mmCIF file of the C-alpha atoms, coordinates in Angstrom:
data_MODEL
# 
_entry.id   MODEL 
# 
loop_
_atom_site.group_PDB 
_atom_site.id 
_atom_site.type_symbol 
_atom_site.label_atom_id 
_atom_site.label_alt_id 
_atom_site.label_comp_id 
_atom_site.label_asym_id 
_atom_site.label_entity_id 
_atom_site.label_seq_id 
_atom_site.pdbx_PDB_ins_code 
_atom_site.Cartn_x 
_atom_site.Cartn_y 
_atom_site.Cartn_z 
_atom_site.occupancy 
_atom_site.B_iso_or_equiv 
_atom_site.pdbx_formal_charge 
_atom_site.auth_seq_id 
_atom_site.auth_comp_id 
_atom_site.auth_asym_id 
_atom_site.auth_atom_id 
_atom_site.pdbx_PDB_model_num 
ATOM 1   C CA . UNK A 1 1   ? 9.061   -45.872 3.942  1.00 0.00 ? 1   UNK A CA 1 
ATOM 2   C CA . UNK A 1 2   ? 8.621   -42.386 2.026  1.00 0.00 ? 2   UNK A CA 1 
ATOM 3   C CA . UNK A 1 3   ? 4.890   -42.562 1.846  1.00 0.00 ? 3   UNK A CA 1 
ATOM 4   C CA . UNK A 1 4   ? 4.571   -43.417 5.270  1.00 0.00 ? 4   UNK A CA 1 
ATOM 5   C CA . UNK A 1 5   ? 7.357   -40.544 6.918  1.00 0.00 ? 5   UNK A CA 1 
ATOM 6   C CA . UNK A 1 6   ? 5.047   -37.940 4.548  1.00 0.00 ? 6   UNK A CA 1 
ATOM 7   C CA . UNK A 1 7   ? 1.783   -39.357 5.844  1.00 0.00 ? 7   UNK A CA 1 
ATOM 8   C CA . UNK A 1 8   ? 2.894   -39.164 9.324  1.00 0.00 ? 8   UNK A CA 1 
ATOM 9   C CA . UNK A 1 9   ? 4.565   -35.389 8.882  1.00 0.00 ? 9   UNK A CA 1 
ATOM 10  C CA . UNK A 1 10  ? 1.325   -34.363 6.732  1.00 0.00 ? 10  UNK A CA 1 
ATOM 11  C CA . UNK A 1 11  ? -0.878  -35.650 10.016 1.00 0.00 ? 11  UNK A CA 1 
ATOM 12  C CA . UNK A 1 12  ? 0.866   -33.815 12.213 1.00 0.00 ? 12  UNK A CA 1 
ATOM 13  C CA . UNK A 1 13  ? 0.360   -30.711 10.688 1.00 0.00 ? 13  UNK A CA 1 
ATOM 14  C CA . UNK A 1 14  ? -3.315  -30.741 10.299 1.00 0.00 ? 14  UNK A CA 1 
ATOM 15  C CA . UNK A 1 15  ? -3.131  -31.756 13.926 1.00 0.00 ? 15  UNK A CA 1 
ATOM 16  C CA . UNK A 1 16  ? -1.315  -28.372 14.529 1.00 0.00 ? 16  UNK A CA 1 
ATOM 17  C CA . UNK A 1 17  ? -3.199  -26.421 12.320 1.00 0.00 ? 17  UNK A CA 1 
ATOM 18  C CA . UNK A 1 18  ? -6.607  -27.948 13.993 1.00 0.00 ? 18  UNK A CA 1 
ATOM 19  C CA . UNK A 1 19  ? -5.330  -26.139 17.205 1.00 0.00 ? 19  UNK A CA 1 
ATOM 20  C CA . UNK A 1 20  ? -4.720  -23.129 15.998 1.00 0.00 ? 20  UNK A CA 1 
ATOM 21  C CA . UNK A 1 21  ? -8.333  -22.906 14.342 1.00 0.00 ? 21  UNK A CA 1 
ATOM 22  C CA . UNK A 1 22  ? -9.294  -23.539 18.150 1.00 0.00 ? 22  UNK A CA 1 
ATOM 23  C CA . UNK A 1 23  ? -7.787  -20.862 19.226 1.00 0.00 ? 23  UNK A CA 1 
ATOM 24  C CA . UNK A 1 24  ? -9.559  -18.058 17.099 1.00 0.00 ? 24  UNK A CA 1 
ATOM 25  C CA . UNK A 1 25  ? -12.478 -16.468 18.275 1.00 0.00 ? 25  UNK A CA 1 
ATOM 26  C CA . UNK A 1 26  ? -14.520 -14.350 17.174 1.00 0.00 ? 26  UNK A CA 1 
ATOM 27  C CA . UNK A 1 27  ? -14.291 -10.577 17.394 1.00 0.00 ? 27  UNK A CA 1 
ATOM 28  C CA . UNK A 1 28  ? -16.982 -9.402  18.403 1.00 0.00 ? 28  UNK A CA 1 
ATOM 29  C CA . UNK A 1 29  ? -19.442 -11.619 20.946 1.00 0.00 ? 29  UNK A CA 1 
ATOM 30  C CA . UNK A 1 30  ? -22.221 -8.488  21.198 1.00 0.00 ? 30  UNK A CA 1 
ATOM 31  C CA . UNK A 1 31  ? -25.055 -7.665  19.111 1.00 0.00 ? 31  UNK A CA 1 
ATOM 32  C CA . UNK A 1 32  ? -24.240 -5.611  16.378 1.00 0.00 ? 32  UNK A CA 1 
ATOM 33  C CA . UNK A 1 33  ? -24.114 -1.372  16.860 1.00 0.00 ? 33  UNK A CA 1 
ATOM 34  C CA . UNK A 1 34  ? -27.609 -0.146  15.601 1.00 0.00 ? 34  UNK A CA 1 
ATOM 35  C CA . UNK A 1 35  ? -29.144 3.572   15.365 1.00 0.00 ? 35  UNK A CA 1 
ATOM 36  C CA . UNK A 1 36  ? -32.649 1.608   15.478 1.00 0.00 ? 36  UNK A CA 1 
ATOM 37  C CA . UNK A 1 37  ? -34.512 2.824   18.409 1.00 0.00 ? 37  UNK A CA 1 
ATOM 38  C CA . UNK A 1 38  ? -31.974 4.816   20.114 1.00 0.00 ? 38  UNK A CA 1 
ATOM 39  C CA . UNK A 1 39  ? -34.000 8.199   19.476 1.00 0.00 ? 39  UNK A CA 1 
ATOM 40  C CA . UNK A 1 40  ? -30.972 9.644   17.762 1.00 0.00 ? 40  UNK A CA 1 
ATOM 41  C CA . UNK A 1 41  ? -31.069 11.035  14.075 1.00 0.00 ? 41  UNK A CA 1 
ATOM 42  C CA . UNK A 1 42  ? -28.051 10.270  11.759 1.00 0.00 ? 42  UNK A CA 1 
ATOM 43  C CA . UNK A 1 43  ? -27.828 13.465  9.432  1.00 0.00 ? 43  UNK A CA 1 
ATOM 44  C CA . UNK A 1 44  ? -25.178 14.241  6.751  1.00 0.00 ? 44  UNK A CA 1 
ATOM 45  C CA . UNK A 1 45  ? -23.563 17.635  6.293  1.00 0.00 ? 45  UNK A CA 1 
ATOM 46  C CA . UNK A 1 46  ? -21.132 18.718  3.354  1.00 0.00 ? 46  UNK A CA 1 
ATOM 47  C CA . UNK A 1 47  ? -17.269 19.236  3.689  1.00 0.00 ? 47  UNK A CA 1 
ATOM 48  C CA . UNK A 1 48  ? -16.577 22.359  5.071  1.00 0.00 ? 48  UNK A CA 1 
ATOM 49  C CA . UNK A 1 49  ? -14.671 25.423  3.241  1.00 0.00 ? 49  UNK A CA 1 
ATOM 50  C CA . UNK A 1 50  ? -12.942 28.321  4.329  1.00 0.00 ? 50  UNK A CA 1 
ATOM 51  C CA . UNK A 1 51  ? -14.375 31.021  5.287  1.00 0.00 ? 51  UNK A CA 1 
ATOM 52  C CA . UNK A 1 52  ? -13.240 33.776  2.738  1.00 0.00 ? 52  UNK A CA 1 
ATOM 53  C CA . UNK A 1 53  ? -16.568 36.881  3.703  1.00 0.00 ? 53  UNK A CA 1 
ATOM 54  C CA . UNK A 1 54  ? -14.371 39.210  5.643  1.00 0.00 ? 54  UNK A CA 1 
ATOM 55  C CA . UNK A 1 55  ? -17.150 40.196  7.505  1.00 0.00 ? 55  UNK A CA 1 
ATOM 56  C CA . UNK A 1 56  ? -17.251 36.613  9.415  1.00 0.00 ? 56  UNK A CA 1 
ATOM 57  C CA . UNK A 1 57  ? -14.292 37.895  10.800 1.00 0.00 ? 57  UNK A CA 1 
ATOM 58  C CA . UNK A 1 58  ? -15.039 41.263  11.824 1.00 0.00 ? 58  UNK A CA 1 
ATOM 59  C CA . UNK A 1 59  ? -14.003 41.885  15.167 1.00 0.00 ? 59  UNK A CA 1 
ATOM 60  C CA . UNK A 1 60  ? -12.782 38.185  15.611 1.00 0.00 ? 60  UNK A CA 1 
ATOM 61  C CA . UNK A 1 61  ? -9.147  37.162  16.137 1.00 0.00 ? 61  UNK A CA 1 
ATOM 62  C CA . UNK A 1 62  ? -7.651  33.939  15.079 1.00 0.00 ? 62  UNK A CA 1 
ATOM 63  C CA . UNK A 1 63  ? -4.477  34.895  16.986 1.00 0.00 ? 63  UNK A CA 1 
ATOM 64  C CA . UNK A 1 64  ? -3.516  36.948  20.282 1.00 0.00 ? 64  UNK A CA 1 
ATOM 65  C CA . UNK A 1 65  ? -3.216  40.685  19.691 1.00 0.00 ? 65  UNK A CA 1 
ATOM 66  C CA . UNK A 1 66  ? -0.435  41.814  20.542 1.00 0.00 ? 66  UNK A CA 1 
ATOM 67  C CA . UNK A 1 67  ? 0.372   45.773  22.110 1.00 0.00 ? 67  UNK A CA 1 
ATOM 68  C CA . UNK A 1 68  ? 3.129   47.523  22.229 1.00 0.00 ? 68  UNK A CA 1 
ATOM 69  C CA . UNK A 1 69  ? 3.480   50.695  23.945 1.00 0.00 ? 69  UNK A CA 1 
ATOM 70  C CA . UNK A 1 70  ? 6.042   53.201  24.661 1.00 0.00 ? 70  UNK A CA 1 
ATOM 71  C CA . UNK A 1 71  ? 6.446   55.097  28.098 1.00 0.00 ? 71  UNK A CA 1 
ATOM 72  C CA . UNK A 1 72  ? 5.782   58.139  26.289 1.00 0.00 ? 72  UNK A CA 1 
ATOM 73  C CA . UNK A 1 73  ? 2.055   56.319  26.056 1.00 0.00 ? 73  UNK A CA 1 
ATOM 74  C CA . UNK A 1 74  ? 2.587   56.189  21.967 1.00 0.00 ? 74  UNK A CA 1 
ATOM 75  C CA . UNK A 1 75  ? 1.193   52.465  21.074 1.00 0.00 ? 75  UNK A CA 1 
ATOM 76  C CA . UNK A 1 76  ? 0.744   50.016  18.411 1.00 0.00 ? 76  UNK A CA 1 
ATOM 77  C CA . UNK A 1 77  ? -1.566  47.145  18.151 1.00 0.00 ? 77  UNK A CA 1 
ATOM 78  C CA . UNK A 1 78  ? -0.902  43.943  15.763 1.00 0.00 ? 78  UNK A CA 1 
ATOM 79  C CA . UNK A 1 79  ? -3.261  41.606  15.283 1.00 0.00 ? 79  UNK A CA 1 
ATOM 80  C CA . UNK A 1 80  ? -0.915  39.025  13.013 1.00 0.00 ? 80  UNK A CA 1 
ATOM 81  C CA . UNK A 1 81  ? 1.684   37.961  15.413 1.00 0.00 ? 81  UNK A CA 1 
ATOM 82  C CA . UNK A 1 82  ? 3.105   34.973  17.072 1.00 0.00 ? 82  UNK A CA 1 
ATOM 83  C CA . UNK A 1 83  ? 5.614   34.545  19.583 1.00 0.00 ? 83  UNK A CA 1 
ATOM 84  C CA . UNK A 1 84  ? 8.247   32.379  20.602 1.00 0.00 ? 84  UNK A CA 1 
ATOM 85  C CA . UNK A 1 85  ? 9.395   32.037  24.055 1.00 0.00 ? 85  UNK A CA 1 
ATOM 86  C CA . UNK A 1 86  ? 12.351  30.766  25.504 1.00 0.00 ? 86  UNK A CA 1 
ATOM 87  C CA . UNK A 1 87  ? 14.536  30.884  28.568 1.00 0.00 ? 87  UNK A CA 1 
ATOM 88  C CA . UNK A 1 88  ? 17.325  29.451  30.233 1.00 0.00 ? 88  UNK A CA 1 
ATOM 89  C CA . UNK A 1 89  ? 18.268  28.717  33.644 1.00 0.00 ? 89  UNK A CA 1 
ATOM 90  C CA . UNK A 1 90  ? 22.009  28.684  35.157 1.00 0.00 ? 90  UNK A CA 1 
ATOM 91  C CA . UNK A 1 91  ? 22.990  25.989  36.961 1.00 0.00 ? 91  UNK A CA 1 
ATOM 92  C CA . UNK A 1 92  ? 26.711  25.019  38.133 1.00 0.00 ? 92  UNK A CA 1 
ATOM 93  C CA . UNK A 1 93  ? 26.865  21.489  38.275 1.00 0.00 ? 93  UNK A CA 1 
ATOM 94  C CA . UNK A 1 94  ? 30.379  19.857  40.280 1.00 0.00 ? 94  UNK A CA 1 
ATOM 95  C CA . UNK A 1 95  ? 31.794  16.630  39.794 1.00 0.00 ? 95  UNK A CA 1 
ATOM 96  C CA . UNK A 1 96  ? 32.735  14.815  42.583 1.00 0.00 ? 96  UNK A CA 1 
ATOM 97  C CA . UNK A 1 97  ? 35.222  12.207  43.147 1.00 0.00 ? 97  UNK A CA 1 
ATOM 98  C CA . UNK A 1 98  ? 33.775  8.886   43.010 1.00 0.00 ? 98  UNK A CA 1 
ATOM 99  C CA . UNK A 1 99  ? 30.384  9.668   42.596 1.00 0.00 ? 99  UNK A CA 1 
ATOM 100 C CA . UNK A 1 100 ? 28.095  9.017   39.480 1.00 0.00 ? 100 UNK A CA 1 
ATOM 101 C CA . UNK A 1 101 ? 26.488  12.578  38.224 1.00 0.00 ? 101 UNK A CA 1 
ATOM 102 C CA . UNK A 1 102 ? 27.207  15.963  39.866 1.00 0.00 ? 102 UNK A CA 1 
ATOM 103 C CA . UNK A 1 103 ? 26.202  18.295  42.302 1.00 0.00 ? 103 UNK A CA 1 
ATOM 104 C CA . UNK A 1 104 ? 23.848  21.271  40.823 1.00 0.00 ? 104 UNK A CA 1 
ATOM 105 C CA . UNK A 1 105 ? 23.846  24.456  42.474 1.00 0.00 ? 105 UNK A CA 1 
ATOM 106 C CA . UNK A 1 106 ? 21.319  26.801  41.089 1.00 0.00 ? 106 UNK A CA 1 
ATOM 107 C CA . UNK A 1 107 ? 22.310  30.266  40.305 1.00 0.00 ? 107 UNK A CA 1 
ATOM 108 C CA . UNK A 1 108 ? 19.226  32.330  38.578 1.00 0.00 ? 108 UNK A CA 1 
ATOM 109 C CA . UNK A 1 109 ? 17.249  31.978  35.831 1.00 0.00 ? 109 UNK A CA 1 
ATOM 110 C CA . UNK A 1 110 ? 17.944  34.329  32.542 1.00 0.00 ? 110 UNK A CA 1 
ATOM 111 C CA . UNK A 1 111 ? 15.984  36.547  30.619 1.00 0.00 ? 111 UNK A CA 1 
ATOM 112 C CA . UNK A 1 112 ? 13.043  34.961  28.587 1.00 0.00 ? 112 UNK A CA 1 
ATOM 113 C CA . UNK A 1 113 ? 14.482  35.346  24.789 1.00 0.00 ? 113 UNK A CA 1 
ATOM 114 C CA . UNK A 1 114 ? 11.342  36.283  22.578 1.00 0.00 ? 114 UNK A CA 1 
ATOM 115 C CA . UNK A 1 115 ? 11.461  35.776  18.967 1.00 0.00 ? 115 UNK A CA 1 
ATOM 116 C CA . UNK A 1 116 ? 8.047   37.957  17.511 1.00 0.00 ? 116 UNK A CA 1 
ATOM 117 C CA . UNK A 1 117 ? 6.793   37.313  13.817 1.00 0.00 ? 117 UNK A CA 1 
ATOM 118 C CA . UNK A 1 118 ? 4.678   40.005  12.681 1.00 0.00 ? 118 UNK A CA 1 
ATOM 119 C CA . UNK A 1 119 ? 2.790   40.497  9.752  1.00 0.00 ? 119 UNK A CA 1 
ATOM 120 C CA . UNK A 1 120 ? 1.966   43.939  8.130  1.00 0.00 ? 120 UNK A CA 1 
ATOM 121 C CA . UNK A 1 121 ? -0.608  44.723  5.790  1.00 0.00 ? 121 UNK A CA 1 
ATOM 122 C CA . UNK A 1 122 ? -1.290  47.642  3.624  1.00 0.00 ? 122 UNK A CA 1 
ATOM 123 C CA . UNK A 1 123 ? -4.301  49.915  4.958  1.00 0.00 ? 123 UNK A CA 1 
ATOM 124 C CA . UNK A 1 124 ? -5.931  52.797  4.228  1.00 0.00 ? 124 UNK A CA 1 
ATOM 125 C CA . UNK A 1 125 ? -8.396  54.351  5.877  1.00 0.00 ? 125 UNK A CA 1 
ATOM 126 C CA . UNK A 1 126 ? -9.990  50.666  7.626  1.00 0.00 ? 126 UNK A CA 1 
ATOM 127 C CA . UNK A 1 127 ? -9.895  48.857  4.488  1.00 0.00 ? 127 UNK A CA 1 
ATOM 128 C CA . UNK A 1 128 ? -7.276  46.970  3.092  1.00 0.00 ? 128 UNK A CA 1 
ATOM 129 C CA . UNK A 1 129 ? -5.134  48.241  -0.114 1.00 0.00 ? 129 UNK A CA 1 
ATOM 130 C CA . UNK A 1 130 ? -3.355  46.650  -2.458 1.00 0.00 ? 130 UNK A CA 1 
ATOM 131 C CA . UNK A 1 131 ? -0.389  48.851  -2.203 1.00 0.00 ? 131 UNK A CA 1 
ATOM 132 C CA . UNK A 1 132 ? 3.459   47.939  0.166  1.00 0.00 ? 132 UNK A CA 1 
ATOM 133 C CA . UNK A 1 133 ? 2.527   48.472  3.355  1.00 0.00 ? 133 UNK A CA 1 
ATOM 134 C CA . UNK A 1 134 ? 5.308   51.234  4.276  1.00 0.00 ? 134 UNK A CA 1 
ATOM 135 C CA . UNK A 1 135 ? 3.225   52.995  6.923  1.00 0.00 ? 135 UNK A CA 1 
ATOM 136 C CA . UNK A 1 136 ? 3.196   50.235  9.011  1.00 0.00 ? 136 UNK A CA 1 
ATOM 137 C CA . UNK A 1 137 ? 6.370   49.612  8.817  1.00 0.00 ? 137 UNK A CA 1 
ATOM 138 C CA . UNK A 1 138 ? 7.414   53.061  9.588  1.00 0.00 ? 138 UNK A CA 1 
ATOM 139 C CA . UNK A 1 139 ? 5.393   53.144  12.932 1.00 0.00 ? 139 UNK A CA 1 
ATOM 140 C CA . UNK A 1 140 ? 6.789   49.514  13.689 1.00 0.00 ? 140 UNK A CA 1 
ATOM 141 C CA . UNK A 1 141 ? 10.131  50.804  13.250 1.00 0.00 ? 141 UNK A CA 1 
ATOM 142 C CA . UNK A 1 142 ? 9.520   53.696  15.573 1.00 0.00 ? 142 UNK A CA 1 
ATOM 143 C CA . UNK A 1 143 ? 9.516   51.031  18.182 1.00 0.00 ? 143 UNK A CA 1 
ATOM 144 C CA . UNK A 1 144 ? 12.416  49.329  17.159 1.00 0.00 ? 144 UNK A CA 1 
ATOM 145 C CA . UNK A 1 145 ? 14.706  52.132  17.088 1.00 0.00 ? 145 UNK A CA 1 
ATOM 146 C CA . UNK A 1 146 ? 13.690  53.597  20.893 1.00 0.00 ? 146 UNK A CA 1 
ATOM 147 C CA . UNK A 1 147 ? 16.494  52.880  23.568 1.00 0.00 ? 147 UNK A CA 1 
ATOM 148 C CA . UNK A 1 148 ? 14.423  52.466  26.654 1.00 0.00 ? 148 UNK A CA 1 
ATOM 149 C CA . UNK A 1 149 ? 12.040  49.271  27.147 1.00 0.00 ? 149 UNK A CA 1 
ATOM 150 C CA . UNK A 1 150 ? 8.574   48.671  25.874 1.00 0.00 ? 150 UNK A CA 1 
ATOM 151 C CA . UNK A 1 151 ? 5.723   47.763  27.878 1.00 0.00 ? 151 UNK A CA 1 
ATOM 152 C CA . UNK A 1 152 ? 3.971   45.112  25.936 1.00 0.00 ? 152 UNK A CA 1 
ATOM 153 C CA . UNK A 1 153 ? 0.515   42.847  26.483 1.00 0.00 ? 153 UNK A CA 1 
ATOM 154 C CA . UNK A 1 154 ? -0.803  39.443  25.099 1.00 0.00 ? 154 UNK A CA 1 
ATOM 155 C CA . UNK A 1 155 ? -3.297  36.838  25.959 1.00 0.00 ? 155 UNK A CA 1 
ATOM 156 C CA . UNK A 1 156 ? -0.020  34.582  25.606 1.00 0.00 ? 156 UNK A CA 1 
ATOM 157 C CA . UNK A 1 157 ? 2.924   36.961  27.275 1.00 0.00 ? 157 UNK A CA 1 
ATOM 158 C CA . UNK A 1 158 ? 0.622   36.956  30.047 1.00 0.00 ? 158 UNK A CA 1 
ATOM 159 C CA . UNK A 1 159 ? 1.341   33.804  30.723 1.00 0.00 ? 159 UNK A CA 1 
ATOM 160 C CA . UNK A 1 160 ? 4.590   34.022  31.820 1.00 0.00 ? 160 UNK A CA 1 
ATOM 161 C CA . UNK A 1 161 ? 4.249   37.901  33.476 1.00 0.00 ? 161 UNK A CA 1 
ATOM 162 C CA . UNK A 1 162 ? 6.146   39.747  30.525 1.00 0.00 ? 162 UNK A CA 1 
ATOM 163 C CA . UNK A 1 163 ? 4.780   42.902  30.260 1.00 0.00 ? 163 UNK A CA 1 
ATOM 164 C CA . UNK A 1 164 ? 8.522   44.625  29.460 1.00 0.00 ? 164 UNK A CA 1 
ATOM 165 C CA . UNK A 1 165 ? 10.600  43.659  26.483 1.00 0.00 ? 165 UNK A CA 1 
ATOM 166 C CA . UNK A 1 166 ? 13.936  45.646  25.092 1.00 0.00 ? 166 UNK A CA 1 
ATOM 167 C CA . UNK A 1 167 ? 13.967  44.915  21.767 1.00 0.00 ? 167 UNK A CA 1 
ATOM 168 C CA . UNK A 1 168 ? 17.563  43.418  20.397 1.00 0.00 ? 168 UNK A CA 1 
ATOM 169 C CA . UNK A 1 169 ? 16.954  43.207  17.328 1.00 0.00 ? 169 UNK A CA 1 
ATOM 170 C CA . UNK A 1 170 ? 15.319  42.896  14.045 1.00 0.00 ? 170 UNK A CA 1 
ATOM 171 C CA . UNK A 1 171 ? 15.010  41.491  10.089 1.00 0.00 ? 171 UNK A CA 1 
ATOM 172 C CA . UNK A 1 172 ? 13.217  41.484  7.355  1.00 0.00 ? 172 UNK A CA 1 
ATOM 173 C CA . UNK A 1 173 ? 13.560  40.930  3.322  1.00 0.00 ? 173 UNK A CA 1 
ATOM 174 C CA . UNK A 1 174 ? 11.282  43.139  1.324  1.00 0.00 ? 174 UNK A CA 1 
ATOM 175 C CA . UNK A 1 175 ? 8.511   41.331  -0.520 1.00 0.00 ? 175 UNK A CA 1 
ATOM 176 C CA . UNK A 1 176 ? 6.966   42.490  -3.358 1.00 0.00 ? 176 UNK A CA 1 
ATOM 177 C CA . UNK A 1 177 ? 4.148   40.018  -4.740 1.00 0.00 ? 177 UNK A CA 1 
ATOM 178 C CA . UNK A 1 178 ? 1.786   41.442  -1.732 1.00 0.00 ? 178 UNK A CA 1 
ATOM 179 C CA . UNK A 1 179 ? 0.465   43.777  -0.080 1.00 0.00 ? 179 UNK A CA 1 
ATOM 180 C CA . UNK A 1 180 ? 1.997   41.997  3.366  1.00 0.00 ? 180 UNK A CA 1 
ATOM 181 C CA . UNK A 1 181 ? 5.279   42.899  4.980  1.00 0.00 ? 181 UNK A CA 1 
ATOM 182 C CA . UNK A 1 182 ? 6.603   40.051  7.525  1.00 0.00 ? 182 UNK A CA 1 
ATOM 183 C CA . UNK A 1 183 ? 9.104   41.191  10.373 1.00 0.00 ? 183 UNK A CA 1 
ATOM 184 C CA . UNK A 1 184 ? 11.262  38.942  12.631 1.00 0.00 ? 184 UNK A CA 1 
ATOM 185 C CA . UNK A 1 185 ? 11.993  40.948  16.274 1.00 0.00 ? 185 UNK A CA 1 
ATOM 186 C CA . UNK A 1 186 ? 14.278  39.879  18.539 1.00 0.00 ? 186 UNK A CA 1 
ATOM 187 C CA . UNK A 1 187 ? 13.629  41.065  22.476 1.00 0.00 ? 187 UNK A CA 1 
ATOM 188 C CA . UNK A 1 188 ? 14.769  40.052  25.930 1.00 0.00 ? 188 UNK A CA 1 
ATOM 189 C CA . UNK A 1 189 ? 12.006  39.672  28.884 1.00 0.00 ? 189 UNK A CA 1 
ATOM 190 C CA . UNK A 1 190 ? 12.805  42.815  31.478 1.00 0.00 ? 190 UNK A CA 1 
ATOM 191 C CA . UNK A 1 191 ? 11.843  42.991  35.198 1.00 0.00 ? 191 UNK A CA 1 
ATOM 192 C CA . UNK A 1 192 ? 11.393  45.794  37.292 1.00 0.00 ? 192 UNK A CA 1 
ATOM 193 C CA . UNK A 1 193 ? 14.594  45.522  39.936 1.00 0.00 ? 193 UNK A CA 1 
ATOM 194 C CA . UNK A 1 194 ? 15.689  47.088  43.070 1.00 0.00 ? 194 UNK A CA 1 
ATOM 195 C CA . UNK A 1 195 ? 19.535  47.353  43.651 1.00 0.00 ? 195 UNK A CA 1 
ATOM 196 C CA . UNK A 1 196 ? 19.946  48.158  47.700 1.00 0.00 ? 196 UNK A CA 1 
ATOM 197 C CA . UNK A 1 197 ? 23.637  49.029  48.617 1.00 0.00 ? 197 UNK A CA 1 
ATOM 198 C CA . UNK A 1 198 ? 24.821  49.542  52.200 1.00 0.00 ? 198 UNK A CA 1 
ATOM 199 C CA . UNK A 1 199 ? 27.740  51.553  51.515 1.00 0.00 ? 199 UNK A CA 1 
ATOM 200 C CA . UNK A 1 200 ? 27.506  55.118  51.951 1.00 0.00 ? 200 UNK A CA 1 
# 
């Protein structure tokens, strides 16, 4: 009886597997891709590399230049920045009895919150020097330490319309193995406003 239950068990597996095998196809049912006689012309290049001539980049920027500029009409120009943008919007939402969720009531939205990175380098005279870069610090700081808001311009603050920041705040830890200086600013968006009162 054991030779025959293991025959019977053994055939009815291959059965299975025999189905299974007739289920495959194959992957691919048309001819073959081929270059021949499709008039194009396969042609091999070598891995790129940076780009380290500085006068590739002469007068190109890999980011957006960003201006500031005082009322006064005194201005500064960096070309290694980047921005982060954020804003919030204030809504009062209600509960109400027996209902799933609440009722929102929009308010206003808030100022945009800008968080700047810029990057200072030492220069003298066009060319870059491998000395700190305190003069470009100084002038940057000239802007942080006015009291009135800055008009300011980007490619990317354009955007979203912010062409007035007051500056909040700022930070930076000296570094000393380069001629580079980075600076973290801190700035609220700021619209022009009327206030109309009808008291008199």
């Amino acid at each position: 009886m054991i030779p025959t239950s293991f025959r019977f068990v053994a055939l009815g597996a291959a059965h299975q597997l025999k189905g299974y095998l007739y289920g495959f196809k194959p992957s691919r049912t048309a001819p073959a891709p081929s270059w021949t006689d499709s008039g194009a012309v396969v042609e091999s290049f070598d891995v790129g590399s940076p780009i380290t001539d500085p006068a590739y980049w002469a007068d190109r920027y890999a980011l957006c230049t960003l201006t500031f500029r005082k009322q006064g009409g005194e201005q500064l120009v960096m070309n290694d920045a980047v921005v982060a943008i954020s804003r919030k919007k204030n809504v009062i939402s209600t509960p109400m009895v027996g209902m799933t969720g609440t009722i929102k009531e929009y308010v206003n939205a808030e100022d945009y919150q800008l968080s700047i990175n810029v990057g200072v380098q030492a220069v003298r005279d066009g060319v870059l020097t491998d000395e700190y870069p305190s003069e470009g610090i100084r002038q940057l700081r000239s802007f942080f330490d006015t009291d009135e808001a800055i008009k300011v311009n980007s490619a990317f603050l354009e955007i979203f319309d912010i062409d007035n920041i007051v500056i909040t705040g700022f930070a930076l830890t000296q570094m000393t193995e380069s001629n580079y200086q980075q600076i973290s600013i801190s700035a609220l968006s700021d619209d022009d406003y009327n206030v109309y009162s009808e008291e008199y």
